[in-house]
Amino acid sequence: MRKPIVAGNWKMNKTRAEAAALVAGIKAEVGSINAVETVVCVPFTDLDLVAQAVKGSILGLGAQNVHWAEKGAFTGEISAAMLKELGVTYVIIGHSERRQYFGETDATVNQRAKAALVAGLKPIVCVGETLMEREAGQTTQVVERQARVGLAGLQGADWDKLVIAYEPVWAIGTGKTATTAQAQEVHAFIRKLLGELAGTETAAKIRIQYGGSMKPENAKELMSQPDIDGGLIGGASLEAGSFAAIVRGAVR
Ligand code: PEP
């Protein structure tokens, strides 16, 4: 059975003082829920502080991006080794905001995912269609392209470290959530595709999160679907109470 994984994506929110308060609240609320893997993906500037705060707890630490090069002239970027050194375990790659505002492509997602894996980080690779693509009936085509290119070249143990986040772009930060049926349909499609890429036995072990306006009110139902193994949470992860309620909703 796959252990559900709920990750908070704090995006560009929380100063260090705010981060300290939020992580303390999350620890107090969900620090003893072993049935769910709970991760906070925080801004680079909060990583060291949150790493100290989660030390010795069951909470995991994630970053929100990573560069593919080991080092060099890439102003403003952060390498996988730098993240690893800070105690980071997970890294979000290819979030739709990176794709939309910062020119992220399926090819750079692939480079970043491979670099993360080489350094011993676990990538949370995001895929998902825009509203226009969904309305044009291209959802599976888009997700398939993003996954095939984004995951190209992964092999062996890489697959065990991978988490996929299916995040329909039209549902992110909009308050619109995919219905459970819509989400499950795409998750099942992704798992079938992973079967082709990694083998069905391996694909059955890969966690696929749903992301897009997940909140306490809809989380339990979404995560009770057979192929939905947790959530990647934006807005609702910025407050300990709502994030904790979602984590509790993931207990199976
Ligand atoms: C996200 O940014 O990954 C996300 C799902 O955001 P929200 O929960 O705010 O829609």
mmCIF file of C-alpha atoms and ligand atoms in Angstrom:
data_model
loop_
_atom_site.group_PDB
_atom_site.id
_atom_site.type_symbol
_atom_site.label_atom_id
_atom_site.label_comp_id
_atom_site.label_asym_id
_atom_site.label_seq_id
_atom_site.Cartn_x
_atom_site.Cartn_y
_atom_site.Cartn_z
ATOM 1 C CA MET A 1 0.000 0.000 0.000
ATOM 2 C CA ARG A 2 1.216 3.488 -0.838
ATOM 3 C CA LYS A 3 1.689 5.804 2.138
ATOM 4 C CA PRO A 4 -0.152 9.059 1.396
ATOM 5 C CA ILE A 5 2.038 12.124 1.073
ATOM 6 C CA VAL A 6 0.739 15.623 1.759
ATOM 7 C CA ALA A 7 3.090 18.480 0.923
ATOM 8 C CA GLY A 8 2.576 22.158 1.598
ATOM 9 C CA ASN A 9 3.842 24.502 -1.103
ATOM 10 C CA TRP A 10 4.372 27.787 0.696
ATOM 11 C CA LYS A 11 5.351 29.499 -2.581
ATOM 12 C CA MET A 12 6.799 33.012 -1.972
ATOM 13 C CA ASN A 13 5.249 33.360 1.469
ATOM 14 C CA LYS A 14 6.537 33.484 5.045
ATOM 15 C CA THR A 15 9.430 35.480 6.410
ATOM 16 C CA ARG A 16 11.665 33.573 8.794
ATOM 17 C CA ALA A 17 9.700 34.662 11.839
ATOM 18 C CA GLU A 18 6.437 33.655 10.156
ATOM 19 C CA ALA A 19 7.939 30.367 8.997
ATOM 20 C CA ALA A 20 9.048 29.513 12.527
ATOM 21 C CA ALA A 21 5.535 30.082 13.838
ATOM 22 C CA LEU A 22 3.878 28.097 11.032
ATOM 23 C CA VAL A 23 6.150 25.069 11.271
ATOM 24 C CA ALA A 24 5.725 24.996 15.045
ATOM 25 C CA GLY A 25 1.953 24.985 14.571
ATOM 26 C CA ILE A 26 2.124 22.201 11.984
ATOM 27 C CA LYS A 27 4.378 20.111 14.209
ATOM 28 C CA ALA A 28 1.996 20.488 17.121
ATOM 29 C CA GLU A 29 -1.002 19.466 15.006
ATOM 30 C CA VAL A 30 0.320 16.601 12.879
ATOM 31 C CA GLY A 31 3.656 15.689 14.414
ATOM 32 C CA SER A 32 2.311 12.342 15.601
ATOM 33 C CA ILE A 33 0.385 11.269 12.482
ATOM 34 C CA ASN A 34 2.570 8.469 11.194
ATOM 35 C CA ALA A 35 0.126 7.175 8.622
ATOM 36 C CA VAL A 36 0.794 10.148 6.345
ATOM 37 C CA GLU A 37 4.092 11.535 5.109
ATOM 38 C CA THR A 38 3.875 15.268 5.712
ATOM 39 C CA VAL A 39 6.276 17.645 3.978
ATOM 40 C CA VAL A 40 6.663 21.423 3.949
ATOM 41 C CA CYS A 41 8.151 22.968 0.795
ATOM 42 C CA VAL A 42 9.380 26.355 1.920
ATOM 43 C CA PRO A 43 11.179 29.318 0.323
ATOM 44 C CA PHE A 44 14.960 28.968 0.052
ATOM 45 C CA THR A 45 15.439 31.614 2.734
ATOM 46 C CA ASP A 46 13.481 29.561 5.289
ATOM 47 C CA LEU A 47 15.147 26.209 4.589
ATOM 48 C CA ASP A 48 17.829 26.244 7.286
ATOM 49 C CA LEU A 49 15.440 27.473 9.949
ATOM 50 C CA VAL A 50 12.716 24.958 9.084
ATOM 51 C CA ALA A 51 15.328 22.178 8.806
ATOM 52 C CA GLN A 52 16.245 22.809 12.446
ATOM 53 C CA ALA A 53 12.592 22.972 13.456
ATOM 54 C CA VAL A 54 11.666 19.612 11.874
ATOM 55 C CA LYS A 55 14.798 17.778 13.038
ATOM 56 C CA GLY A 56 13.829 14.677 15.005
ATOM 57 C CA SER A 57 10.162 14.981 13.962
ATOM 58 C CA ILE A 58 8.264 13.086 11.283
ATOM 59 C CA LEU A 59 7.890 16.219 9.146
ATOM 60 C CA GLY A 60 9.876 16.307 5.922
ATOM 61 C CA LEU A 61 11.487 19.330 4.310
ATOM 62 C CA GLY A 62 11.166 20.310 0.661
ATOM 63 C CA ALA A 63 12.343 23.090 -1.645
ATOM 64 C CA GLN A 64 10.399 24.597 -4.536
ATOM 65 C CA ASN A 65 12.985 24.437 -7.323
ATOM 66 C CA VAL A 66 16.489 23.226 -8.086
ATOM 67 C CA HIS A 67 18.949 23.889 -10.877
ATOM 68 C CA TRP A 68 20.346 21.088 -13.001
ATOM 69 C CA ALA A 69 24.008 22.124 -12.986
ATOM 70 C CA GLU A 70 26.351 21.120 -10.201
ATOM 71 C CA LYS A 71 27.654 24.675 -9.871
ATOM 72 C CA GLY A 72 28.664 27.648 -11.963
ATOM 73 C CA ALA A 73 27.490 30.868 -13.559
ATOM 74 C CA PHE A 74 23.739 30.602 -12.976
ATOM 75 C CA THR A 75 22.912 33.750 -11.049
ATOM 76 C CA GLY A 76 19.967 33.337 -8.728
ATOM 77 C CA GLU A 77 19.854 29.553 -8.957
ATOM 78 C CA ILE A 78 20.408 26.886 -6.273
ATOM 79 C CA SER A 79 22.005 23.478 -6.832
ATOM 80 C CA ALA A 80 20.817 20.092 -5.595
ATOM 81 C CA ALA A 81 23.941 19.689 -3.434
ATOM 82 C CA MET A 82 23.193 23.023 -1.735
ATOM 83 C CA LEU A 83 19.698 21.802 -0.873
ATOM 84 C CA LYS A 84 20.946 18.442 0.302
ATOM 85 C CA GLU A 85 23.452 20.139 2.595
ATOM 86 C CA LEU A 86 20.586 21.991 4.304
ATOM 87 C CA GLY A 87 18.705 18.777 5.066
ATOM 88 C CA VAL A 88 16.208 18.988 2.218
ATOM 89 C CA THR A 89 14.560 15.709 1.162
ATOM 90 C CA TYR A 90 11.985 16.712 -1.478
ATOM 91 C CA VAL A 91 11.987 19.293 -4.243
ATOM 92 C CA ILE A 92 9.044 20.493 -6.327
ATOM 93 C CA ILE A 93 9.925 20.536 -10.013
ATOM 94 C CA GLY A 94 7.952 21.978 -12.924
ATOM 95 C CA HIS A 95 5.229 23.703 -10.919
ATOM 96 C CA SER A 96 2.844 25.433 -13.328
ATOM 97 C CA GLU A 97 3.874 28.832 -11.933
ATOM 98 C CA ARG A 98 7.488 28.037 -12.923
ATOM 99 C CA ARG A 99 6.259 26.991 -16.363
ATOM 100 C CA GLN A 100 4.018 30.050 -16.780
ATOM 101 C CA TYR A 101 6.221 32.825 -15.378
ATOM 102 C CA PHE A 102 9.780 31.528 -15.605
ATOM 103 C CA GLY A 103 9.974 29.666 -18.891
ATOM 104 C CA GLU A 104 10.166 26.169 -17.423
ATOM 105 C CA THR A 105 9.791 23.524 -20.134
ATOM 106 C CA ASP A 106 9.370 19.767 -20.107
ATOM 107 C CA ALA A 107 13.048 19.509 -21.090
ATOM 108 C CA THR A 108 14.267 21.632 -18.160
ATOM 109 C CA VAL A 109 11.935 19.729 -15.827
ATOM 110 C CA ASN A 110 13.738 16.598 -16.953
ATOM 111 C CA GLN A 111 17.171 18.113 -16.364
ATOM 112 C CA ARG A 112 16.193 19.310 -12.903
ATOM 113 C CA ALA A 113 14.593 15.986 -11.942
ATOM 114 C CA LYS A 114 17.692 14.063 -12.985
ATOM 115 C CA ALA A 115 20.026 16.423 -11.110
ATOM 116 C CA ALA A 116 17.861 16.141 -7.996
ATOM 117 C CA LEU A 117 17.959 12.344 -8.139
ATOM 118 C CA VAL A 118 21.724 12.241 -8.649
ATOM 119 C CA ALA A 119 22.121 14.337 -5.476
ATOM 120 C CA GLY A 120 19.800 12.056 -3.501
ATOM 121 C CA LEU A 121 16.767 14.371 -3.460
ATOM 122 C CA LYS A 122 13.250 13.156 -4.148
ATOM 123 C CA PRO A 123 11.532 15.095 -6.936
ATOM 124 C CA ILE A 124 7.865 16.044 -6.831
ATOM 125 C CA VAL A 125 7.276 16.483 -10.559
ATOM 126 C CA CYS A 126 4.210 18.563 -11.426
ATOM 127 C CA VAL A 127 2.060 17.984 -14.486
ATOM 128 C CA GLY A 128 -1.299 19.408 -15.491
ATOM 129 C CA GLU A 129 -3.309 20.994 -18.247
ATOM 130 C CA THR A 130 -4.539 24.564 -18.653
ATOM 131 C CA LEU A 131 -8.240 25.355 -18.946
ATOM 132 C CA MET A 132 -7.854 25.876 -22.694
ATOM 133 C CA GLU A 133 -6.210 22.494 -23.065
ATOM 134 C CA ARG A 134 -8.922 20.780 -21.018
ATOM 135 C CA GLU A 135 -11.679 22.444 -23.009
ATOM 136 C CA ALA A 136 -9.963 21.383 -26.233
ATOM 137 C CA GLY A 137 -10.007 17.763 -25.023
ATOM 138 C CA GLN A 138 -6.205 17.647 -24.748
ATOM 139 C CA THR A 139 -5.817 16.827 -21.042
ATOM 140 C CA THR A 140 -4.327 13.350 -21.361
ATOM 141 C CA GLN A 141 -2.228 14.346 -24.363
ATOM 142 C CA VAL A 142 -0.661 17.252 -22.431
ATOM 143 C CA VAL A 143 -0.087 15.246 -19.259
ATOM 144 C CA GLU A 144 1.425 12.399 -21.282
ATOM 145 C CA ARG A 145 3.863 14.751 -23.009
ATOM 146 C CA GLN A 146 4.852 16.411 -19.733
ATOM 147 C CA ALA A 147 5.435 13.043 -18.078
ATOM 148 C CA ARG A 148 7.212 11.335 -20.983
ATOM 149 C CA VAL A 149 9.634 14.231 -21.514
ATOM 150 C CA GLY A 150 9.904 15.266 -17.864
ATOM 151 C CA LEU A 151 10.725 11.739 -16.710
ATOM 152 C CA ALA A 152 12.845 10.625 -19.655
ATOM 153 C CA GLY A 153 15.932 8.680 -18.667
ATOM 154 C CA LEU A 154 14.812 7.793 -15.137
ATOM 155 C CA GLN A 155 15.734 4.274 -14.256
ATOM 156 C CA GLY A 156 15.875 1.657 -11.528
ATOM 157 C CA ALA A 157 15.724 3.116 -8.037
ATOM 158 C CA ASP A 158 14.937 6.613 -9.386
ATOM 159 C CA TRP A 159 11.298 5.608 -9.720
ATOM 160 C CA ASP A 160 11.019 4.742 -6.025
ATOM 161 C CA LYS A 161 12.018 8.290 -5.098
ATOM 162 C CA LEU A 162 9.632 9.967 -7.510
ATOM 163 C CA VAL A 163 6.372 11.662 -6.555
ATOM 164 C CA ILE A 164 4.077 13.037 -9.250
ATOM 165 C CA ALA A 165 1.702 15.927 -8.585
ATOM 166 C CA TYR A 166 -1.237 16.202 -10.942
ATOM 167 C CA GLU A 167 -2.244 19.846 -10.780
ATOM 168 C CA PRO A 168 -4.793 21.071 -13.288
ATOM 169 C CA VAL A 169 -3.609 24.654 -13.872
ATOM 170 C CA TRP A 170 -7.182 25.962 -13.876
ATOM 171 C CA ALA A 171 -7.623 24.706 -10.315
ATOM 172 C CA ILE A 172 -4.500 26.248 -8.786
ATOM 173 C CA GLY A 173 -5.260 29.182 -6.513
ATOM 174 C CA THR A 174 -8.632 29.672 -8.195
ATOM 175 C CA GLY A 175 -10.927 27.990 -5.709
ATOM 176 C CA LYS A 176 -12.043 25.648 -8.515
ATOM 177 C CA THR A 177 -11.269 22.034 -7.697
ATOM 178 C CA ALA A 178 -11.372 19.147 -10.120
ATOM 179 C CA THR A 179 -14.221 16.814 -9.236
ATOM 180 C CA THR A 180 -13.151 13.552 -7.672
ATOM 181 C CA ALA A 181 -14.081 11.793 -10.901
ATOM 182 C CA GLN A 182 -12.074 14.217 -13.060
ATOM 183 C CA ALA A 183 -9.051 13.914 -10.788
ATOM 184 C CA GLN A 184 -9.213 10.112 -10.439
ATOM 185 C CA GLU A 185 -9.533 9.728 -14.218
ATOM 186 C CA VAL A 186 -6.284 11.620 -14.849
ATOM 187 C CA HIS A 187 -4.499 9.931 -11.939
ATOM 188 C CA ALA A 188 -5.420 6.509 -13.322
ATOM 189 C CA PHE A 189 -4.175 7.612 -16.725
ATOM 190 C CA ILE A 190 -0.871 8.755 -15.204
ATOM 191 C CA ARG A 191 -0.443 5.463 -13.350
ATOM 192 C CA LYS A 192 -1.039 3.519 -16.559
ATOM 193 C CA LEU A 193 1.529 5.673 -18.321
ATOM 194 C CA LEU A 194 4.006 5.145 -15.471
ATOM 195 C CA GLY A 195 3.414 1.438 -15.984
ATOM 196 C CA GLU A 196 4.651 1.811 -19.546
ATOM 197 C CA LEU A 197 7.653 3.873 -18.445
ATOM 198 C CA ALA A 198 8.695 2.053 -15.292
ATOM 199 C CA GLY A 199 6.820 -1.273 -15.300
ATOM 200 C CA THR A 200 3.466 -1.918 -13.685
ATOM 201 C CA GLU A 201 4.875 -3.226 -10.419
ATOM 202 C CA THR A 202 6.947 -0.066 -9.926
ATOM 203 C CA ALA A 203 4.104 2.192 -11.093
ATOM 204 C CA ALA A 204 1.841 0.677 -8.453
ATOM 205 C CA LYS A 205 4.227 2.033 -5.805
ATOM 206 C CA ILE A 206 4.612 5.611 -7.114
ATOM 207 C CA ARG A 207 2.638 8.234 -5.212
ATOM 208 C CA ILE A 208 0.534 10.615 -7.282
ATOM 209 C CA GLN A 209 -0.670 13.711 -5.440
ATOM 210 C CA TYR A 210 -3.564 15.920 -6.459
ATOM 211 C CA GLY A 211 -3.075 19.679 -6.306
ATOM 212 C CA GLY A 212 -5.425 22.559 -7.052
ATOM 213 C CA SER A 213 -7.504 24.332 -4.406
ATOM 214 C CA MET A 214 -7.436 21.343 -2.089
ATOM 215 C CA LYS A 215 -8.905 22.341 1.266
ATOM 216 C CA PRO A 216 -10.197 20.594 4.383
ATOM 217 C CA GLU A 217 -13.696 20.392 2.890
ATOM 218 C CA ASN A 218 -12.740 18.499 -0.259
ATOM 219 C CA ALA A 219 -9.485 16.782 0.697
ATOM 220 C CA LYS A 220 -10.822 13.575 2.217
ATOM 221 C CA GLU A 221 -13.036 12.749 -0.728
ATOM 222 C CA LEU A 222 -10.306 13.466 -3.281
ATOM 223 C CA MET A 223 -7.744 11.434 -1.373
ATOM 224 C CA SER A 224 -10.089 8.498 -0.958
ATOM 225 C CA GLN A 225 -9.881 7.824 -4.682
ATOM 226 C CA PRO A 226 -7.864 4.722 -5.555
ATOM 227 C CA ASP A 227 -5.105 6.533 -7.451
ATOM 228 C CA ILE A 228 -4.911 9.752 -5.414
ATOM 229 C CA ASP A 229 -2.166 9.348 -2.854
ATOM 230 C CA GLY A 230 -2.176 12.708 -1.119
ATOM 231 C CA GLY A 231 -2.030 16.342 -2.053
ATOM 232 C CA LEU A 232 0.204 19.237 -2.968
ATOM 233 C CA ILE A 233 -1.336 22.152 -1.133
ATOM 234 C CA GLY A 234 -0.802 25.849 -1.816
ATOM 235 C CA GLY A 235 -3.088 28.354 -0.103
ATOM 236 C CA ALA A 236 -4.413 25.998 2.562
ATOM 237 C CA SER A 237 -0.872 25.094 3.662
ATOM 238 C CA LEU A 238 -0.200 28.612 4.910
ATOM 239 C CA GLU A 239 -2.236 28.099 8.052
ATOM 240 C CA ALA A 240 -1.471 25.215 10.428
ATOM 241 C CA GLY A 241 -5.113 24.385 11.152
ATOM 242 C CA SER A 242 -6.221 23.984 7.545
ATOM 243 C CA PHE A 243 -3.060 22.144 6.525
ATOM 244 C CA ALA A 244 -3.419 19.766 9.470
ATOM 245 C CA ALA A 245 -7.050 19.086 8.612
ATOM 246 C CA ILE A 246 -5.956 18.041 5.114
ATOM 247 C CA VAL A 247 -3.225 15.795 6.546
ATOM 248 C CA ARG A 248 -5.805 14.151 8.795
ATOM 249 C CA GLY A 249 -8.049 13.697 5.748
ATOM 250 C CA ALA A 250 -5.299 11.654 4.098
ATOM 251 C CA VAL A 251 -5.283 8.954 6.791
ATOM 252 C CA ARG A 252 -6.649 5.789 5.201
HETATM 253 C C1 PEP B 1 -0.049 24.671 -5.717
HETATM 254 O O1 PEP B 1 0.472 25.758 -5.801
HETATM 255 O O2 PEP B 1 0.635 23.646 -5.897
HETATM 256 C C2 PEP B 1 -1.465 24.601 -5.391
HETATM 257 C C3 PEP B 1 -2.098 23.465 -5.523
HETATM 258 O O3 PEP B 1 -2.048 25.779 -4.966
HETATM 259 P P1 PEP B 1 -3.529 25.943 -4.336
HETATM 260 O O4 PEP B 1 -3.697 24.830 -3.330
HETATM 261 O O5 PEP B 1 -3.504 27.287 -3.705
HETATM 262 O O6 PEP B 1 -4.485 25.821 -5.468
#
